[in-house]
mmCIF file of C-alpha atoms in Angstrom:
data_model
loop_
_atom_site.group_PDB
_atom_site.id
_atom_site.type_symbol
_atom_site.label_atom_id
_atom_site.label_comp_id
_atom_site.label_asym_id
_atom_site.label_seq_id
_atom_site.Cartn_x
_atom_site.Cartn_y
_atom_site.Cartn_z
ATOM 1 C CA ASP A 1 114.805 116.243 86.432
ATOM 2 C CA GLY A 2 113.032 114.436 83.647
ATOM 3 C CA GLY A 3 109.327 114.508 83.567
ATOM 4 C CA ILE A 4 106.047 115.670 82.070
ATOM 5 C CA THR A 5 104.937 119.254 82.399
ATOM 6 C CA GLN A 6 101.240 120.189 81.986
ATOM 7 C CA SER A 7 100.117 123.746 81.887
ATOM 8 C CA PRO A 8 98.172 125.525 83.140
ATOM 9 C CA LYS A 9 97.227 123.777 86.373
ATOM 10 C CA TYR A 10 93.746 125.358 86.402
ATOM 11 C CA LEU A 11 91.874 126.622 83.366
ATOM 12 C CA PHE A 12 88.474 128.332 83.179
ATOM 13 C CA ARG A 13 86.579 128.803 80.002
ATOM 14 C CA LYS A 14 83.136 129.908 78.804
ATOM 15 C CA GLU A 15 80.926 127.446 77.002
ATOM 16 C CA GLY A 16 81.381 127.556 73.253
ATOM 17 C CA GLN A 17 85.101 128.415 73.366
ATOM 18 C CA ASN A 18 87.910 126.065 72.298
ATOM 19 C CA VAL A 19 90.775 125.631 74.741
ATOM 20 C CA THR A 20 94.213 124.029 74.307
ATOM 21 C CA LEU A 21 95.976 122.176 77.112
ATOM 22 C CA SER A 22 99.735 121.971 76.969
ATOM 23 C CA CYS A 23 101.846 118.855 77.562
ATOM 24 C CA GLU A 24 105.658 118.722 77.288
ATOM 25 C CA GLN A 25 107.988 115.887 78.166
ATOM 26 C CA ASN A 26 111.775 115.698 78.393
ATOM 27 C CA LEU A 27 111.969 111.967 78.950
ATOM 28 C CA ASN A 28 112.679 111.251 75.245
ATOM 29 C CA HIS A 29 109.651 108.910 75.254
ATOM 30 C CA ASP A 30 108.184 107.852 71.938
ATOM 31 C CA ALA A 31 104.525 107.502 72.975
ATOM 32 C CA MET A 32 102.289 110.091 74.541
ATOM 33 C CA TYR A 33 98.707 109.904 75.788
ATOM 34 C CA TRP A 34 95.829 112.073 77.009
ATOM 35 C CA TYR A 35 93.468 110.777 79.649
ATOM 36 C CA ARG A 36 90.345 112.287 81.195
ATOM 37 C CA GLN A 37 89.585 111.708 84.867
ATOM 38 C CA ASP A 38 86.112 112.296 86.367
ATOM 39 C CA PRO A 39 85.238 111.878 90.073
ATOM 40 C CA GLY A 40 84.763 108.249 91.086
ATOM 41 C CA GLN A 41 85.874 106.959 87.692
ATOM 42 C CA GLY A 42 89.063 105.514 86.306
ATOM 43 C CA LEU A 43 91.124 107.178 83.677
ATOM 44 C CA ARG A 44 89.667 107.179 80.150
ATOM 45 C CA LEU A 45 91.844 107.433 77.069
ATOM 46 C CA ILE A 46 91.154 110.336 74.771
ATOM 47 C CA TYR A 47 94.013 110.190 72.205
ATOM 48 C CA TYR A 48 97.443 108.611 71.959
ATOM 49 C CA SER A 49 100.450 109.038 69.715
ATOM 50 C CA GLN A 50 103.145 106.451 69.078
ATOM 51 C CA ILE A 51 105.404 108.700 66.954
ATOM 52 C CA VAL A 52 105.670 112.180 65.689
ATOM 53 C CA ASN A 53 103.015 113.205 63.165
ATOM 54 C CA ASP A 54 100.899 110.202 64.028
ATOM 55 C CA PHE A 55 98.033 109.860 66.543
ATOM 56 C CA GLN A 56 95.065 107.612 67.183
ATOM 57 C CA LYS A 57 91.690 108.039 68.784
ATOM 58 C CA GLY A 58 91.078 106.560 72.153
ATOM 59 C CA ASP A 59 87.783 105.634 73.774
ATOM 60 C CA ILE A 60 86.353 109.121 74.150
ATOM 61 C CA ALA A 61 87.909 111.209 71.327
ATOM 62 C CA GLU A 62 84.716 112.998 70.291
ATOM 63 C CA GLY A 63 85.014 116.747 70.837
ATOM 64 C CA TYR A 64 88.757 116.671 71.207
ATOM 65 C CA SER A 65 91.699 117.125 68.832
ATOM 66 C CA VAL A 66 95.496 116.687 69.129
ATOM 67 C CA SER A 67 98.699 117.255 67.230
ATOM 68 C CA ARG A 68 102.117 115.742 67.490
ATOM 69 C CA GLU A 69 104.518 117.935 65.556
ATOM 70 C CA LYS A 70 107.415 117.403 67.948
ATOM 71 C CA LYS A 71 108.438 114.374 69.954
ATOM 72 C CA GLU A 72 108.381 116.276 73.216
ATOM 73 C CA SER A 73 104.983 117.979 72.754
ATOM 74 C CA PHE A 74 101.411 116.667 72.556
ATOM 75 C CA PRO A 75 98.799 119.430 72.998
ATOM 76 C CA LEU A 76 95.138 118.673 73.400
ATOM 77 C CA THR A 77 92.393 120.924 72.196
ATOM 78 C CA VAL A 78 89.000 120.699 73.837
ATOM 79 C CA THR A 79 86.491 121.967 71.301
ATOM 80 C CA SER A 80 83.021 123.439 71.735
ATOM 81 C CA ALA A 81 81.698 120.137 70.430
ATOM 82 C CA GLN A 82 82.697 118.348 73.660
ATOM 83 C CA LYS A 83 79.456 118.167 75.598
ATOM 84 C CA ASN A 84 80.882 117.798 79.149
ATOM 85 C CA PRO A 85 84.400 119.284 79.048
ATOM 86 C CA THR A 86 84.744 120.031 82.768
ATOM 87 C CA ALA A 87 87.176 117.439 84.070
ATOM 88 C CA PHE A 88 90.739 116.741 85.192
ATOM 89 C CA TYR A 89 93.036 116.111 82.184
ATOM 90 C CA LEU A 90 96.150 113.993 82.468
ATOM 91 C CA CYS A 91 98.968 113.704 79.959
ATOM 92 C CA ALA A 92 101.248 110.634 80.053
ATOM 93 C CA SER A 93 104.089 109.039 78.143
ATOM 94 C CA THR A 94 105.764 105.667 77.796
ATOM 95 C CA ASP A 95 109.269 104.982 76.531
ATOM 96 C CA THR A 96 107.907 102.569 73.935
ATOM 97 C CA GLY A 97 104.453 101.863 72.588
ATOM 98 C CA ASP A 98 104.446 98.410 74.055
ATOM 99 C CA GLY A 99 101.625 97.733 76.449
ATOM 100 C CA ASP A 100 103.948 96.591 79.205
ATOM 101 C CA SER A 101 105.626 99.934 79.708
ATOM 102 C CA PRO A 102 104.523 101.991 82.728
ATOM 103 C CA LEU A 103 102.832 105.323 82.136
ATOM 104 C CA HIS A 104 104.569 108.478 83.361
ATOM 105 C CA PHE A 105 101.992 111.129 84.216
ATOM 106 C CA GLY A 106 102.039 114.891 84.489
ATOM 107 C CA ASN A 107 100.252 116.624 87.379
ATOM 108 C CA GLY A 108 97.207 117.410 85.286
ATOM 109 C CA THR A 109 95.082 120.392 84.233
ATOM 110 C CA ARG A 110 91.806 120.975 85.866
ATOM 111 C CA LEU A 111 89.415 122.463 83.234
ATOM 112 C CA THR A 112 86.208 124.179 84.281
ATOM 113 C CA VAL A 113 83.749 125.262 81.595
ATOM 114 C CA THR A 114 80.803 127.425 82.582
ATOM 115 C CA GLY B 1 84.218 94.941 76.184
ATOM 116 C CA GLU B 2 87.435 95.219 78.153
ATOM 117 C CA ASN B 3 86.850 96.055 81.777
ATOM 118 C CA VAL B 4 88.728 96.243 85.137
ATOM 119 C CA GLU B 5 86.654 96.202 88.317
ATOM 120 C CA GLN B 6 88.212 97.454 91.516
ATOM 121 C CA HIS B 7 87.055 97.003 95.147
ATOM 122 C CA PRO B 8 86.537 98.528 97.544
ATOM 123 C CA SER B 9 85.931 102.131 96.404
ATOM 124 C CA THR B 10 86.840 103.444 99.873
ATOM 125 C CA LEU B 11 88.989 101.840 102.515
ATOM 126 C CA SER B 12 89.718 103.188 105.977
ATOM 127 C CA VAL B 13 92.373 101.535 108.168
ATOM 128 C CA GLN B 14 94.241 102.295 111.379
ATOM 129 C CA GLU B 15 97.894 103.197 111.122
ATOM 130 C CA GLY B 16 99.956 100.020 111.280
ATOM 131 C CA ASP B 17 97.186 97.789 109.902
ATOM 132 C CA SER B 18 97.276 96.133 106.417
ATOM 133 C CA ALA B 19 95.237 97.225 103.447
ATOM 134 C CA VAL B 20 94.124 95.052 100.532
ATOM 135 C CA ILE B 21 92.675 96.285 97.241
ATOM 136 C CA LYS B 22 91.337 93.775 94.711
ATOM 137 C CA CYS B 23 90.831 93.952 90.987
ATOM 138 C CA THR B 24 89.442 91.643 88.324
ATOM 139 C CA TYR B 25 89.893 92.007 84.558
ATOM 140 C CA SER B 26 88.010 90.704 81.616
ATOM 141 C CA ASP B 27 90.534 90.527 78.758
ATOM 142 C CA SER B 28 92.485 87.255 78.910
ATOM 143 C CA ALA B 29 95.109 88.738 76.687
ATOM 144 C CA SER B 30 96.147 91.201 79.390
ATOM 145 C CA ASN B 31 99.688 90.487 80.592
ATOM 146 C CA TYR B 32 100.781 93.624 82.360
ATOM 147 C CA PHE B 33 99.256 94.852 85.602
ATOM 148 C CA PRO B 34 100.515 98.142 87.071
ATOM 149 C CA TRP B 35 99.311 99.859 90.224
ATOM 150 C CA TYR B 36 99.335 103.688 90.488
ATOM 151 C CA LYS B 37 99.053 105.957 93.527
ATOM 152 C CA GLN B 38 97.466 109.398 93.124
ATOM 153 C CA GLU B 39 97.832 112.096 95.684
ATOM 154 C CA LEU B 40 95.525 115.104 95.814
ATOM 155 C CA GLY B 41 96.038 117.466 92.924
ATOM 156 C CA LYS B 42 98.754 115.327 91.280
ATOM 157 C CA GLY B 43 99.045 112.772 88.568
ATOM 158 C CA PRO B 44 99.128 109.025 89.265
ATOM 159 C CA GLN B 45 102.554 107.493 89.952
ATOM 160 C CA LEU B 46 103.511 103.867 89.418
ATOM 161 C CA ILE B 47 104.134 102.097 92.740
ATOM 162 C CA ILE B 48 104.440 98.449 91.612
ATOM 163 C CA ASP B 49 103.687 96.328 88.610
ATOM 164 C CA ILE B 50 103.534 92.632 87.735
ATOM 165 C CA ARG B 51 103.643 90.660 84.520
ATOM 166 C CA SER B 52 101.667 87.619 83.676
ATOM 167 C CA ASN B 53 104.573 85.229 83.985
ATOM 168 C CA VAL B 54 104.914 86.076 87.693
ATOM 169 C CA GLY B 55 102.460 85.249 90.528
ATOM 170 C CA GLU B 56 103.714 87.586 93.208
ATOM 171 C CA LYS B 57 105.998 90.592 93.561
ATOM 172 C CA LYS B 58 107.075 92.489 96.637
ATOM 173 C CA ASP B 59 108.703 95.885 97.227
ATOM 174 C CA GLN B 60 109.204 96.749 100.906
ATOM 175 C CA ARG B 61 105.708 97.227 102.366
ATOM 176 C CA ILE B 62 103.923 96.762 99.083
ATOM 177 C CA ALA B 63 103.120 93.484 97.351
ATOM 178 C CA VAL B 64 101.028 92.468 94.379
ATOM 179 C CA THR B 65 99.631 89.041 93.639
ATOM 180 C CA LEU B 66 98.199 87.796 90.341
ATOM 181 C CA ASN B 67 95.882 84.829 89.620
ATOM 182 C CA LYS B 68 95.654 84.613 85.863
ATOM 183 C CA THR B 69 93.208 81.662 85.966
ATOM 184 C CA ALA B 70 90.715 83.682 87.959
ATOM 185 C CA LYS B 71 91.724 87.019 86.356
ATOM 186 C CA HIS B 72 92.329 88.523 89.752
ATOM 187 C CA PHE B 73 95.124 90.668 91.050
ATOM 188 C CA SER B 74 95.492 92.383 94.385
ATOM 189 C CA LEU B 75 97.563 95.067 96.099
ATOM 190 C CA HIS B 76 98.680 94.535 99.665
ATOM 191 C CA ILE B 77 100.070 97.318 101.800
ATOM 192 C CA THR B 78 101.482 96.311 105.206
ATOM 193 C CA GLU B 79 102.227 98.485 108.183
ATOM 194 C CA THR B 80 100.262 101.385 106.738
ATOM 195 C CA GLN B 81 101.326 104.929 107.459
ATOM 196 C CA PRO B 82 99.366 108.220 107.100
ATOM 197 C CA GLU B 83 101.379 109.081 104.025
ATOM 198 C CA ASP B 84 99.877 106.017 102.302
ATOM 199 C CA SER B 85 96.513 107.877 102.237
ATOM 200 C CA ALA B 86 95.751 108.458 98.562
ATOM 201 C CA VAL B 87 93.708 107.057 95.637
ATOM 202 C CA TYR B 88 95.055 103.813 94.192
ATOM 203 C CA PHE B 89 94.260 102.571 90.709
ATOM 204 C CA CYS B 90 94.835 99.147 89.278
ATOM 205 C CA ALA B 91 95.198 98.687 85.585
ATOM 206 C CA ALA B 92 95.576 96.019 82.860
ATOM 207 C CA SER B 93 97.148 96.159 79.453
ATOM 208 C CA PHE B 94 98.738 93.790 77.004
ATOM 209 C CA LEU B 95 101.994 93.649 75.012
ATOM 210 C CA ARG B 96 101.673 95.377 71.604
ATOM 211 C CA GLY B 97 98.556 97.124 72.801
ATOM 212 C CA PHE B 98 98.316 100.816 73.447
ATOM 213 C CA LYS B 99 95.282 100.621 75.649
ATOM 214 C CA THR B 100 95.622 100.481 79.383
ATOM 215 C CA ILE B 101 92.297 99.827 81.155
ATOM 216 C CA PHE B 102 92.017 101.376 84.618
ATOM 217 C CA GLY B 103 89.899 100.420 87.560
ATOM 218 C CA ALA B 104 87.700 103.122 89.099
ATOM 219 C CA GLY B 105 90.102 103.667 92.016
ATOM 220 C CA THR B 106 90.196 103.062 95.827
ATOM 221 C CA ARG B 107 90.433 105.956 98.163
ATOM 222 C CA LEU B 108 92.554 104.796 101.109
ATOM 223 C CA PHE B 109 92.463 106.625 104.402
ATOM 224 C CA VAL B 110 95.080 105.721 107.042
ATOM 225 C CA LYS B 111 94.113 107.026 110.467
ATOM 226 C CA ALA B 112 96.878 108.033 112.802
#
């Protein structure tokens, strides 16, 4: 089955450590996205990538970094500069970069930083 | 800035009743309005969407209406079932734009 795989499902880190969240898709989609979800809030865009080797900042990119070396992979690094990293992180993709394509989401990674 | 407001934040209905969730958006350039359902511990899944050239769309027990003049769109679920219990998000985006703006979500409880 085609889809988006995020790993791990749960991640625990100590404050001051960088951590990388994995996202892989086998949908052959061009565009990929990272969203952050906090309780009682909608999804907020961290970074997105339209094509390989290109990515753009979203609304809350500070303290995060990404890479897009392969079409199917879009890992997100949460750095120690992110002030409130504890959250639910969702990776998504669309078949094109057009705004009228539905987002396909993975099942998320819940990151807890203490 | 761009914003999508969603109401109510929590909705509780009896099985078999209808549920309505309403959203308003601020960017008049928005022309694509998807609705997503998120079950506990999972990512959101698209359940229905509507484009700005359509006023209403229906898929079995789910329907969405759009009023572009008023910048309102709504999700209607009829004959609700316990498995409809989830968090529902409305969203707005526009062609040639990479940004999808999400509402804050509605937690729907369907009581058996």
